[in-house]
Amino acid sequence: MRSLVPLVLLLTIFDATYAIKVPFEIRTTNTPSSHLARRSANLPVDNNGNAQYIGNMTLGGVGVRVLLDTGSSDLWVAFPKAQPSSTDLGKTVTLSYAVGQASGHVHSTTAEIGGYKVDNQAFLLVGNTSTFSTDIHSQGYDGLFGLGPNKGSVIRKKLDKHTGDTTLAHIFQQNPSTDSYITFLLDRKSDPSDPFKGQLTISELAPGFENITSTPKLDVETVNRLLSSDQHWQAITDENNGITGPDGSPVSVKSIVPGAPDLTYVAVFDSGFTFSQVPRDVSDAIYGRVKGAVYDVRNEIWTVPCGQYLSISIQFGGRSFPVHPLDTVDDNFSWKDSQGNRVCIGAFQPITSAFSLLGHYDMILGMSFLRNSYTLLNFGSWAQGKSGEHPYIQLSSVTDVAQARQDFIKVRLGGVDTINDDKWALLPADQMQRSPVSEEEKKKKYQELVLSRWPYILTGCLVFVLIVVGLCIWRCCCRKGAKKPSKKTKNLFSTEPASTTYLPLQGPGGVPAKDVHSPGLSPGGQYEAHSQSQYSLDSPYPPTKGDPSDSGQYAAHSQSQYSLDSQYPAGTRYPPGVHAQHASQYGSSAEFYNGGQQHPSEPKSPIRSQHPSDAQYPSPPQYSSGNHPPSPHYGYPQ
């Protein structure tokens, strides 16, 4: 038995793709027949030290013993002696597990199991198993029989989908009138009141357990996954009290699965694990308050005194599934502490290096849990060629709490009930020990956090890129718009020999004139600019002193036309040397600014002229109210 320990502990490390963890051995005395009749679908299983469960099957006329693993989907065998009659399909496959690899050539042959016969069944013929930690044949098995979904088969991916279908998929195809489900029951060694033996059934119920069909159907949640092989038999625990600790209180830990309901856990049902793997905080809550409990950093396990009675339960579908105290504290491996004292192993271990790949689940319920329930796995629409309902799991508890307590007293306490003695009392919550987190585990958890959220991270990156690209396009459009200003804006900032620079109206002595109103005067006391006006600021003819224009500026009107010799009121004087005919010739463009006139003569460079306060100049023409040209008002910035 001691030789099983290294392999068992190593196999608690969950492989990233496949689910064989701890060898579970079933040694049956029945010799497989090469010609099985369809008389029964009940496959007997045997239990070797609560660590291995193995079933018998025949391949190519040769009987072999295989591990029954609900966590994987492929069939592989390393024949110890006689080789089967089979056909090499020309494909090679390597199946990687936590403790080694199964490599070989894909063959096909006739497979027989539990009364069913399948022709041309594909399987992996393995010639070398030296990569495993121990000799598998000495451990009582020759290969592995995967009971997972058809889509998880690696062999199937290598072959065409029909040829590479799993054994169960072929059985369901050949028997379309039967329901596509399996059930299994695992017995417990050293349990004085265990009334049944282990068994696996295909499309049939174990006698005495027919009531399982009335239990809640636990929907098999389809995970968000990168690999289809990462689909498992899994379900969600009840909210708020998914796991009840030894003190009778719920253990609350946030799920790492994206989208999982609050205060629930996503649990995988995997018969390939000897010890269940649970979140670290859950494992600490179960064993951290036990007096004398020690966390073994090297092997990543809790060790506790074997006489410690711990009652825990897990809730699914509104029902409680108590765990037998002989399963909570395992005494099957003759484990000893550093002082050489015999100790037991906590069977619900921190999911350390065996944590969920990509955050698909929170815990793996192995044999330490599955021995406490009769389990039905319905493939539903997973069955090839069938369009049934969504796959689901049904559980029926087989553990009676009161009887389990008596079993523990008899086996661990020598028949004397000392469970309530002070030495077995739990420590206060504030004295609970915490299992340390290694640097490697921190790294893996960080990687898992990133990988498990990759759809959200990718979406966020795409949104960010779209926003950046949109902003760049918007900026480019804005710049193009700035390079192509409107006609009004273009004239407003024109560099032609005309100026749109407005000077504040200056009164005598440079003081702005007050209380003078002129048409077009802005609130700031300045005339508005008009987009098509040009004003010669070098005109030597300021308005006549005393004229109303002394204290105001005339607005430039872009579309006004005035005949200087016909529309000006009487009394208008022109600058010396300017003939009325000359003015009339440019009447359509005559503009006035600051009391000065833009002369139609050859333009000069615009100069801001300061007019002497005592200069006498003719006053500008006055517009009648009826002929005042409408124009927009561009006020001077305040």
Coordinates of C-alpha atoms in Angstrom, one line a residue, residues 57-59 62-67 74-80 82-84 95 102-105 107 109 123-129 136-137 141-145 155:
M57 CA -12.9 -5.1 -20.6
T58 CA -11.8 -7.0 -23.6
L59 CA -9.9 -5.6 -26.6
V62 CA -7.5 -10.0 -24.7
G63 CA -8.8 -9.1 -21.3
V64 CA -7.4 -5.9 -19.7
R65 CA -8.0 -3.9 -16.5
V66 CA -8.7 -0.2 -17.0
L67 CA -9.1 2.9 -14.8
D74 CA -9.8 8.4 -24.6
L75 CA -9.2 4.7 -24.3
W76 CA -5.6 3.5 -24.1
V77 CA -4.0 0.2 -23.1
A78 CA -0.4 -1.1 -22.6
F79 CA -0.8 -4.9 -22.9
P80 CA 1.6 -6.6 -20.4
A82 CA -0.4 -11.0 -25.2
Q83 CA -1.1 -8.5 -27.9
P84 CA -4.6 -8.1 -29.3
L95 CA -1.7 11.8 -24.1
A102 CA 0.8 7.6 -22.8
S103 CA 2.2 7.5 -26.4
G104 CA 1.7 5.1 -29.2
H105 CA -0.1 4.2 -32.4
H107 CA -5.4 1.0 -33.6
T109 CA -10.3 -3.6 -32.8
F123 CA -7.9 3.0 -29.1
L124 CA -4.3 4.0 -28.3
L125 CA -1.9 1.0 -28.2
V126 CA 0.8 2.1 -25.8
G127 CA 4.2 0.3 -25.8
N128 CA 6.1 2.2 -23.1
T129 CA 4.8 3.5 -19.8
I136 CA 1.1 0.6 -13.8
H137 CA 0.8 -3.2 -14.0
Y141 CA -4.3 -1.7 -14.2
D142 CA -3.2 -1.8 -17.8
G143 CA -4.8 1.3 -19.2
L144 CA -7.5 3.9 -18.9
F145 CA -11.1 4.1 -20.0
I155 CA -8.0 10.3 -30.8

